[in-house]
Coordinates of C-alpha atoms (C1' of nucleotides) in Angstrom, one line a residue:
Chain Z
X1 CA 140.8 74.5 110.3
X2 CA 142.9 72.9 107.8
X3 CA 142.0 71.0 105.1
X4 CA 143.6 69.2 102.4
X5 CA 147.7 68.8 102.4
X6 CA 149.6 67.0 100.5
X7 CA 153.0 67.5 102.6
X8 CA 152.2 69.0 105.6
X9 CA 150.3 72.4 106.9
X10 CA 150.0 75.6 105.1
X11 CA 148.6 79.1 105.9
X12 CA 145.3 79.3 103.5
X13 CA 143.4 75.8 102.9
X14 CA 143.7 74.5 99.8
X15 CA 140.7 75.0 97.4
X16 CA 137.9 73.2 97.6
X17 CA 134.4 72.9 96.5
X18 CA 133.1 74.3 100.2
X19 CA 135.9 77.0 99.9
X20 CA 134.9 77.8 96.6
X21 CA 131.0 78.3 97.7
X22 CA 131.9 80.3 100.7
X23 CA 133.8 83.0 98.9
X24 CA 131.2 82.8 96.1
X25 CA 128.4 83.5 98.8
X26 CA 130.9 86.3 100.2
X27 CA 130.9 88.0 96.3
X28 CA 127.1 87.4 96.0
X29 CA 126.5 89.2 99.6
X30 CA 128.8 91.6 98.7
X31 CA 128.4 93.2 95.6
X32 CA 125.0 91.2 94.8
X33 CA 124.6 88.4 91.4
X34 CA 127.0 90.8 89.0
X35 CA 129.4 90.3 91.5
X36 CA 130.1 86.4 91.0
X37 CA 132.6 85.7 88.3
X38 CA 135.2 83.5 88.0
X39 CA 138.0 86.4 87.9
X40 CA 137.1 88.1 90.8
X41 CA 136.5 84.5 92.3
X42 CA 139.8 83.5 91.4
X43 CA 141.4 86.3 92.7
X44 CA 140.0 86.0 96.0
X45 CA 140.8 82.3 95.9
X46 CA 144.2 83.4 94.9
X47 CA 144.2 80.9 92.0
X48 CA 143.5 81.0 88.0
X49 CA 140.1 80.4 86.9
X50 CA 141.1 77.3 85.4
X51 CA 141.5 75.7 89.0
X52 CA 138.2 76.4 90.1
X53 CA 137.0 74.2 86.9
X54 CA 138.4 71.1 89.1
X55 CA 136.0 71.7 91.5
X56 CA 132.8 72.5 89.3
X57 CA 131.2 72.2 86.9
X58 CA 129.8 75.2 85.7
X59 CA 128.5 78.4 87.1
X60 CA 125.3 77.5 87.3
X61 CA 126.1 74.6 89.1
X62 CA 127.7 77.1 91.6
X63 CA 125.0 79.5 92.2
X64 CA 122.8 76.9 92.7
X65 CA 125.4 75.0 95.2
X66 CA 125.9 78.4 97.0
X67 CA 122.1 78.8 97.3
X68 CA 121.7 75.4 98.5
X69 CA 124.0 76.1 101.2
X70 CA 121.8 78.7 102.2
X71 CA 118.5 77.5 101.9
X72 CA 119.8 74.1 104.0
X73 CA 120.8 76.5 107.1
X74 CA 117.3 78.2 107.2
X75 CA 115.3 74.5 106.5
X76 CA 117.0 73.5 109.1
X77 CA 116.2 75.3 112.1
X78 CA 114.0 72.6 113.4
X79 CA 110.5 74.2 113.7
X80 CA 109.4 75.3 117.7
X81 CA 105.9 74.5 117.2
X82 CA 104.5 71.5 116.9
X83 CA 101.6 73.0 115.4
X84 CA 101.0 72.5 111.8
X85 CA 99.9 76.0 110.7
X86 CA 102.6 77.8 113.2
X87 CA 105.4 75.4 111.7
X88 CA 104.2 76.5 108.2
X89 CA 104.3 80.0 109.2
X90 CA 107.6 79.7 110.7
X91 CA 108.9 77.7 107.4
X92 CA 107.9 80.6 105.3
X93 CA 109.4 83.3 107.5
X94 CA 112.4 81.7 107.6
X95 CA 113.0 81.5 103.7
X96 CA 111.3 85.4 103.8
X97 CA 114.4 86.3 106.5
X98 CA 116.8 84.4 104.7
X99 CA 116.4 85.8 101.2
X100 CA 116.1 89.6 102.4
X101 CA 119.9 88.8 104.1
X102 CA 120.8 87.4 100.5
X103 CA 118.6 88.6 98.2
X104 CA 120.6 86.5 95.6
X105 CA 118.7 83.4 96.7
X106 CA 115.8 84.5 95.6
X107 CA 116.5 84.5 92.0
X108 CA 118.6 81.4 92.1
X109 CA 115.9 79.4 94.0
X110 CA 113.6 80.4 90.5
X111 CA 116.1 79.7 88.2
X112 CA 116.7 75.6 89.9
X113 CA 113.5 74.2 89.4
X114 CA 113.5 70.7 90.7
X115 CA 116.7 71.1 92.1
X116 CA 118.4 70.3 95.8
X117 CA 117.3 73.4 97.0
X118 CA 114.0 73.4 96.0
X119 CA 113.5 70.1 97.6
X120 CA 114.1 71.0 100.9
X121 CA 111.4 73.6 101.0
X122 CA 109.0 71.3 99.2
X123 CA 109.2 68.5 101.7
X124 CA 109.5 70.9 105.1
X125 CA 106.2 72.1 103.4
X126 CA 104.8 69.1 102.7
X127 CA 105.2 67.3 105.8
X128 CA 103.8 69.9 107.8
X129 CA 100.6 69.8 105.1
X130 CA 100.6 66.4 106.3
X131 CA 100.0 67.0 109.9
X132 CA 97.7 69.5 108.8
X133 CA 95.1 66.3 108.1
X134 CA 95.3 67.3 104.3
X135 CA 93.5 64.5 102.4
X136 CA 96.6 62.8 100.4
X137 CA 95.0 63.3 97.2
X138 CA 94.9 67.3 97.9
X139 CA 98.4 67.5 99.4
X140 CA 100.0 68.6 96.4
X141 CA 97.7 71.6 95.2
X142 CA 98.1 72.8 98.6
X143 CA 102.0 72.4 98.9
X144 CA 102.8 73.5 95.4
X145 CA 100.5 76.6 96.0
X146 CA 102.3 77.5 99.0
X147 CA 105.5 76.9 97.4
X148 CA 104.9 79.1 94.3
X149 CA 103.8 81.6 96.6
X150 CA 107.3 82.1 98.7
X151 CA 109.0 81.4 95.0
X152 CA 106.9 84.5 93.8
X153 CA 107.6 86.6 97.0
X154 CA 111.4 85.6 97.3
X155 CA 111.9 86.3 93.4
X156 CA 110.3 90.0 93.9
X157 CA 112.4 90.7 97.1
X158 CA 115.6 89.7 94.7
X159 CA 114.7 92.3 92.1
X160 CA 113.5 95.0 94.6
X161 CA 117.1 94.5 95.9
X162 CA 118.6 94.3 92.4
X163 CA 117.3 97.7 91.2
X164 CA 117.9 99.5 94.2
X165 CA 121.6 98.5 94.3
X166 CA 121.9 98.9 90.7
X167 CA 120.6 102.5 91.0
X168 CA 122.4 103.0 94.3
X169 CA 119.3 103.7 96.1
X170 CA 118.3 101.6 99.4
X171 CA 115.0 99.6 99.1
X172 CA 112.6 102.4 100.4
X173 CA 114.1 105.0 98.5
X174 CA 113.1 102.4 95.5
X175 CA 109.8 101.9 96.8
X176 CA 108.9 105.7 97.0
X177 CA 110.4 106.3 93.4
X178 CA 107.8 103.3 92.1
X179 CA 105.3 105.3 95.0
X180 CA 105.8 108.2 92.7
X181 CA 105.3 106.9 89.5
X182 CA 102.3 104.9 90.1
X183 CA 100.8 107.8 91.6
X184 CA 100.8 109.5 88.3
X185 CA 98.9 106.9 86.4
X186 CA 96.2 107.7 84.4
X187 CA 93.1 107.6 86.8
X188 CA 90.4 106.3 84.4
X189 CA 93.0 103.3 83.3
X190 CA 94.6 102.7 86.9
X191 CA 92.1 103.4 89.8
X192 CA 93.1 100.3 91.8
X193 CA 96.7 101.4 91.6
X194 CA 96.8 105.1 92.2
X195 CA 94.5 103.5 94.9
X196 CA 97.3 101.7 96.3
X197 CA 100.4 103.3 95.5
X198 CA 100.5 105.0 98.7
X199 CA 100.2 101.9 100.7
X200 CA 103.9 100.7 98.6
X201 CA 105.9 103.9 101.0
X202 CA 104.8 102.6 104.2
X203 CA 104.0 98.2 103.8
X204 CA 105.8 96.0 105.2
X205 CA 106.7 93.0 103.2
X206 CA 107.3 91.0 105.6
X207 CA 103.4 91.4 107.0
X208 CA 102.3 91.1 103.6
X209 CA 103.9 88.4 103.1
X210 CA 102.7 86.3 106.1
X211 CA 99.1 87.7 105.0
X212 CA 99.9 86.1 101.9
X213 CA 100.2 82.7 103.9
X214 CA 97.9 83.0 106.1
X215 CA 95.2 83.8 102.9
X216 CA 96.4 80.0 101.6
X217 CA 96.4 78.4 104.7
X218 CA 92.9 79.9 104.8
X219 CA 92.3 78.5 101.4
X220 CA 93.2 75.1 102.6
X221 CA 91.3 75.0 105.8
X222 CA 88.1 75.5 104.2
X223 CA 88.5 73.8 101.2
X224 CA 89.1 70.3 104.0
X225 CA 87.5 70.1 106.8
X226 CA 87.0 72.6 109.1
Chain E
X1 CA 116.0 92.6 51.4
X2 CA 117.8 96.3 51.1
X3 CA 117.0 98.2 53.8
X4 CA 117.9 101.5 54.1
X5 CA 117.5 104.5 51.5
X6 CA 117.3 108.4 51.9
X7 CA 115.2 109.0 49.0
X8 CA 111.3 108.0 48.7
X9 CA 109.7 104.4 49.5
X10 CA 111.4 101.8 50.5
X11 CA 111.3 98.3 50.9
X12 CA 111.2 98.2 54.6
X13 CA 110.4 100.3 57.5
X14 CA 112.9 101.9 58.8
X15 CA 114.3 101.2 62.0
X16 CA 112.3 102.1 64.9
X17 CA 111.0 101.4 68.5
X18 CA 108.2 98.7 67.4
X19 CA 110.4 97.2 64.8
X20 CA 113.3 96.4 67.5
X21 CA 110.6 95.2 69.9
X22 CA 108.7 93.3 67.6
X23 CA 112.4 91.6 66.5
X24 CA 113.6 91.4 70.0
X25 CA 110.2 89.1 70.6
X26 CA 111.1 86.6 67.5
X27 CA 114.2 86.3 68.9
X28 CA 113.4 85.2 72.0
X29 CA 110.6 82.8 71.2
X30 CA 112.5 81.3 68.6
X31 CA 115.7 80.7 71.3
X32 CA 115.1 81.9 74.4
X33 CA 116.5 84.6 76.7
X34 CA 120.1 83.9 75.3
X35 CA 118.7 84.5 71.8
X36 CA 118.4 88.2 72.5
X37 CA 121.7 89.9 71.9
X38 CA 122.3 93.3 70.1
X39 CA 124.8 91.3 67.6
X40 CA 121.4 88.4 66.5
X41 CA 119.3 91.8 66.8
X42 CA 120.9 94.1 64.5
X43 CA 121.8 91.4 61.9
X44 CA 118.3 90.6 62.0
X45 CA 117.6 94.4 61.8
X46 CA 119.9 94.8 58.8
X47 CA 121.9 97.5 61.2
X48 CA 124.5 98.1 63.4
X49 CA 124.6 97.5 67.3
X50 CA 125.2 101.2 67.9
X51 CA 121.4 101.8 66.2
X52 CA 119.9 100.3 67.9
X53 CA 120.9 102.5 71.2
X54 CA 119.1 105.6 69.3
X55 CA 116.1 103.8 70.1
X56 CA 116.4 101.7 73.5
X57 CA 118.3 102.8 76.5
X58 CA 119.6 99.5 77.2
X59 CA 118.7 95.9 76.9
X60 CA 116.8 95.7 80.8
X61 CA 115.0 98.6 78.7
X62 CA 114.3 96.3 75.8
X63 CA 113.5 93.3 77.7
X64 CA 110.7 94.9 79.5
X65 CA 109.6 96.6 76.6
X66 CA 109.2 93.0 74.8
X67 CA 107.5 91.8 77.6
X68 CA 105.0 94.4 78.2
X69 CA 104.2 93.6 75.0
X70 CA 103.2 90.7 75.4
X71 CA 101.4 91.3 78.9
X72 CA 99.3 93.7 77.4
X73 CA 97.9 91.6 74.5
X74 CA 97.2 89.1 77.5
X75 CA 95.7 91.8 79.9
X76 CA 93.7 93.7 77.3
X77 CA 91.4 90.4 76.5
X78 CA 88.0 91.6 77.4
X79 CA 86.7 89.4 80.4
X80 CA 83.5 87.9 79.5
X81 CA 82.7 87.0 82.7
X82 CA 81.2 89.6 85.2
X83 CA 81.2 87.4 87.7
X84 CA 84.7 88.9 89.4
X85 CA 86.4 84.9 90.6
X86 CA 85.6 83.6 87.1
X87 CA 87.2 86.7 85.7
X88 CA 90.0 86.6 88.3
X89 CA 90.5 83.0 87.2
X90 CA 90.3 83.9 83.1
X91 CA 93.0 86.3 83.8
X92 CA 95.1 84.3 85.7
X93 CA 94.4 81.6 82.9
X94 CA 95.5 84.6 80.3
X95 CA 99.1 85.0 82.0
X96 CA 99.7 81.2 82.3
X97 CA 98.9 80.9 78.6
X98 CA 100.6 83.9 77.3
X99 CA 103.7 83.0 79.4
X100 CA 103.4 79.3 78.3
X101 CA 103.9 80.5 74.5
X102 CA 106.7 82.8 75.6
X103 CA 108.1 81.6 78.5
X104 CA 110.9 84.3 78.6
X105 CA 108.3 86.6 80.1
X106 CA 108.2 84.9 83.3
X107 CA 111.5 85.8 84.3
X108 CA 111.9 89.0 82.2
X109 CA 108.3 89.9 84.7
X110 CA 110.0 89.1 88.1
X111 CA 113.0 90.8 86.8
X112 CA 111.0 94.6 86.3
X113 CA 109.0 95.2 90.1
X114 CA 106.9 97.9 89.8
X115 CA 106.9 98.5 86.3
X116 CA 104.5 98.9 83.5
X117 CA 104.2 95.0 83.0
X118 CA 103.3 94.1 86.5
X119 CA 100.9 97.4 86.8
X120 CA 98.6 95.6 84.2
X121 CA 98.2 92.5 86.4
X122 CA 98.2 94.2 89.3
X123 CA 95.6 96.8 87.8
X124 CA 93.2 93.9 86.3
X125 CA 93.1 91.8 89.7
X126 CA 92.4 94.8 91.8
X127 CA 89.7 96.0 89.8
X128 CA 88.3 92.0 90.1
X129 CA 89.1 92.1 94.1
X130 CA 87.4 95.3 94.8
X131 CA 84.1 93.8 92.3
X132 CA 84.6 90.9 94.7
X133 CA 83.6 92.9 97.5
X134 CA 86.8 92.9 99.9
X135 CA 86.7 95.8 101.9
X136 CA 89.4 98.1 100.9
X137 CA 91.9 97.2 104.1
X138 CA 92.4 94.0 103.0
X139 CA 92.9 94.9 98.7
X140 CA 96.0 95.0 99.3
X141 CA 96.6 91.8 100.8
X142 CA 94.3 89.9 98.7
X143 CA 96.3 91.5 95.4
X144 CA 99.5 90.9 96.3
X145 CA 98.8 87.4 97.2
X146 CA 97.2 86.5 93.9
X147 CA 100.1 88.2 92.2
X148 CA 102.8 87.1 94.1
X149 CA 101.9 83.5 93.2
X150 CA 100.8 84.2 89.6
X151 CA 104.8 85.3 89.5
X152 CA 106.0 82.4 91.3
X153 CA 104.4 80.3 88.9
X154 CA 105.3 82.0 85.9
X155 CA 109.0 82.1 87.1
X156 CA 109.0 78.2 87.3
X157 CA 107.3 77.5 84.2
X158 CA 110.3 79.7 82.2
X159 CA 113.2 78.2 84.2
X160 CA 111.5 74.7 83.1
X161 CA 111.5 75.6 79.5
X162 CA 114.7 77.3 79.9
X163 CA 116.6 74.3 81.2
X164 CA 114.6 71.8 78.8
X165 CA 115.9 74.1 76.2
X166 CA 119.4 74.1 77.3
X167 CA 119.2 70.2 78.0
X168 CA 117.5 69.6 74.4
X169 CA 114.5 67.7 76.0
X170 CA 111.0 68.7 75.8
X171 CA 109.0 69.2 79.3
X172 CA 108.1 65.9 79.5
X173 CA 111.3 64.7 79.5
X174 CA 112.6 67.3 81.7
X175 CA 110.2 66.1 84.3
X176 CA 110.4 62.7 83.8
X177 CA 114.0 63.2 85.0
X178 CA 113.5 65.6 87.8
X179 CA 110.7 62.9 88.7
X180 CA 113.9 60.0 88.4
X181 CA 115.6 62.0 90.8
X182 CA 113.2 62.8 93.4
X183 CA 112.4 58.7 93.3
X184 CA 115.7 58.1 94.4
X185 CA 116.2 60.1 97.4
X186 CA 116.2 58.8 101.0
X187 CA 113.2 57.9 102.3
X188 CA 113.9 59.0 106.0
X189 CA 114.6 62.4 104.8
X190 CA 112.3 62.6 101.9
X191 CA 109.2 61.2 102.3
X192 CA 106.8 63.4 101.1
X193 CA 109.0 64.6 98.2
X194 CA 109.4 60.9 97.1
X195 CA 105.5 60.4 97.8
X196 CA 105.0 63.2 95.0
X197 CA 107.6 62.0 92.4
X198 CA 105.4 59.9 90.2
X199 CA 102.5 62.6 90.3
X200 CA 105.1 65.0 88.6
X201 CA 105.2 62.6 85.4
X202 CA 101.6 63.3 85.3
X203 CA 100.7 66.1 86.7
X204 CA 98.8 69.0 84.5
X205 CA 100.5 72.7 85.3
X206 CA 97.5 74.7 84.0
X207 CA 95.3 72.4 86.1
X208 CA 97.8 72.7 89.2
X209 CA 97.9 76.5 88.5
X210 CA 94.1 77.1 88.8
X211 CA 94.0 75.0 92.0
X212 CA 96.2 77.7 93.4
X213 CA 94.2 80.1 92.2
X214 CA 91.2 78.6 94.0
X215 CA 92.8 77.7 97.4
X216 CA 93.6 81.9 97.3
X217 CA 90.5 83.0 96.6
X218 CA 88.9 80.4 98.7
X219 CA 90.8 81.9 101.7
X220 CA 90.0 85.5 100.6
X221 CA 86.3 84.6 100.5
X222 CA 86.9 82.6 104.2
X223 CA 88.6 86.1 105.6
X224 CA 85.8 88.1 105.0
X225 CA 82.3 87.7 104.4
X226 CA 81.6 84.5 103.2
Chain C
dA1 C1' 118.0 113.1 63.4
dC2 C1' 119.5 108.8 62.7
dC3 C1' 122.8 105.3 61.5
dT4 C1' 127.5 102.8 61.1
dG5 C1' 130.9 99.8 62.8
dA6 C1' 135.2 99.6 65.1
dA7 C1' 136.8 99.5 69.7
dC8 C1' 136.5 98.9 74.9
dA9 C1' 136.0 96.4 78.8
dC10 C1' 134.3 92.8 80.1
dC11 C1' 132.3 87.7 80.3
dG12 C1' 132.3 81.9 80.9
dT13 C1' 134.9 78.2 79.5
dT14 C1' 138.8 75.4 77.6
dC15 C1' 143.1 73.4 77.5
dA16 C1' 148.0 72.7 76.9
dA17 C1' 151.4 72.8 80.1
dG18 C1' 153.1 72.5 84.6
dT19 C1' 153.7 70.3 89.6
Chain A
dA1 C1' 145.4 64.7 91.2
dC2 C1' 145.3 69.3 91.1
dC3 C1' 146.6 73.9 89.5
dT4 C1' 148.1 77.7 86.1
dG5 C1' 147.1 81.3 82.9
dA6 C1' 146.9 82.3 78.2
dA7 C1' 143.5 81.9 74.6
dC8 C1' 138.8 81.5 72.5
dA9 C1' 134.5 83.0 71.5
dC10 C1' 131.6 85.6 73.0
dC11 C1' 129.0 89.7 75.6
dG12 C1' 126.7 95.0 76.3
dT13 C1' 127.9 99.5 75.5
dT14 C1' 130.2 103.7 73.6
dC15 C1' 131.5 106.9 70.4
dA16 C1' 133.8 109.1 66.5
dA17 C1' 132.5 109.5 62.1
dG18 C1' 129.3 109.5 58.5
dT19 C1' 124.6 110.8 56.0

DNA sequence: ACCTGAACACCGTTCAAGT
DNA sequence: ACCTGAACACCGTTCAAGT
């Protein structure tokens, strides 16, 4: 378990980039995206915040390392099925599943556009739109839609989490406060919402969200072929 | 320039709600979510930080405020079309636009679940999904999905302009590097992302954003009915 | 009722100085 | 090469005091 030296052993490891982004992961578990700054970081390290400068380069480069972490660990669980649309499904539940254990993801993953982590969902995505017979010159509507999708889903599940920490309240107690609200809309402006807001207390996000998939993959297997 | 007075007309309006909002939104077009502080605010307001907390709770409070301000200008476009895709598309069309000349709102939207900006979209598409003739056991799912990836979209398209913004490129130039980068990657690990590189250089986002749009109703229409 | 502005408790980041 | 920690230039928010 060591690490570095420089003359022989010692109790902690010395820093380190990975060390750095494990703690930072453990703050952003912890006490959620206002949780991760470079004091309470340093502390934890048991260094100044000056040291962990060495290592990075910025915050942002660290949230978006310390997502990437996470996001590699749930791309690569090498898919079961060897079916296209199950390995699709499987993809999305396993960024769904990883996000709801750290909801900070989801808003990092938004705020990287282009970046590592982003990648690795892209091309998991796209190769199994591949096997799906896609016609190349279609590939990337259907990828990028399915990828905006889980971006839109994951961002939502990071703000459900935020607001319901923020106001101390866990996520259902959140979602019957909205529940309650949207129940009082005006009924001549909001019909579909009051229509719905009942449906918010007892949904599960994680069916809607494979309905969600399941609508594009829908989308996509009409729109070619069969 | 004087601002304040005590006795008759005066100049300018006095502070109020509007007059913060309507500042708060100058702000943030002109330089983007770090543009909005209470310090840029209340110089611009000719006042002191501490007014401006007569008439905001907080700034979450003022950036949803700003942002349902512009969602509603967008939402409250009469749809000319009755026919309830081609309006579902012109509204979807409304939000890209509206959050392609601000693109703040896409991450001030994910960042307010369940509040009065997202009840507008949500409102508008439901009213279109119903007029589309899903039976009401599947609203919900149709819905969601359309907004989910209307908010995954909009998310990406403001963390593009935000980093072009902090990088001083345009968007072209922003993609032509994330395009550079993507190009470079290992082509054992990679191969669909580095088949798609050279399409980002060209790629149209409004264009991209519609075909999203269709693939989702396309599978909507597939699930039921016709 | 509404506004002022100093003060508080934080931030991210830098940088001379140390080892 | 790597770490220290004080200092800088900011933040959002509060609150006594004013009108």
């Amino acid at each position: 378990m060591v690490k570095k030296a420089g003359s022989t052993q010692r109790r902690e490891e010395s820093l380190s980039r990975d060390r750095i982004i494990e703690a930072s992961i453990a703050l952003l578990d912890g006490s959620g995206e206002r949780g991760l700054t470079f004091r309470a970081l340093s502390e934890r390290l048991a260094t100044g915040p000056g040291a962990i400068y060495w290592h990075i380069d910025n915050k942002s480069d660290l949230l978006i390392a310390a997502c990437d972490a996470i996001i590699a660990s749930a791309m690569n669980a090498p898919s079961i099925s060897a079916e296209p649309e199950a390995a699709i499904r499987a993809l999305a539940l396993g960024m769904f599943d990883a996000i709801d254990a750290h909801p900070w993801v989801g808003s990092a993953l938004t705020r990287a556009p282009g970046q590592l982590p982003m990648v690795r969902i892209l091309e998991r995505i796209g190769q199994q739109v591949r096997a799906l017979g896609v016609p190349e010159d279609a590939q990337w509507a259907a990828v990028s839609a399915l990828l905006s999708y889980i971006l839109g889903v994951s961002g939502q599940n990071a703000a459900n989490a935020h607001i319901a920490r923020e106001q101390g309240l866990d996520r259902s107690n959140f979602l019957d406060e909205v529940s309650t609200v949207w129940s009082e809309l005006d009924p001549n402006e909001y019909p579909f919402t009051l229509s719905v807001a009942g449906l918010l207390r007892v949904h599960d996000d994680r069916v809607d969200f494979l309905a969600g998939i399941h609508l594009i993959l829908r989308g996509i297997a009409s729109a070619h072929g069969r």
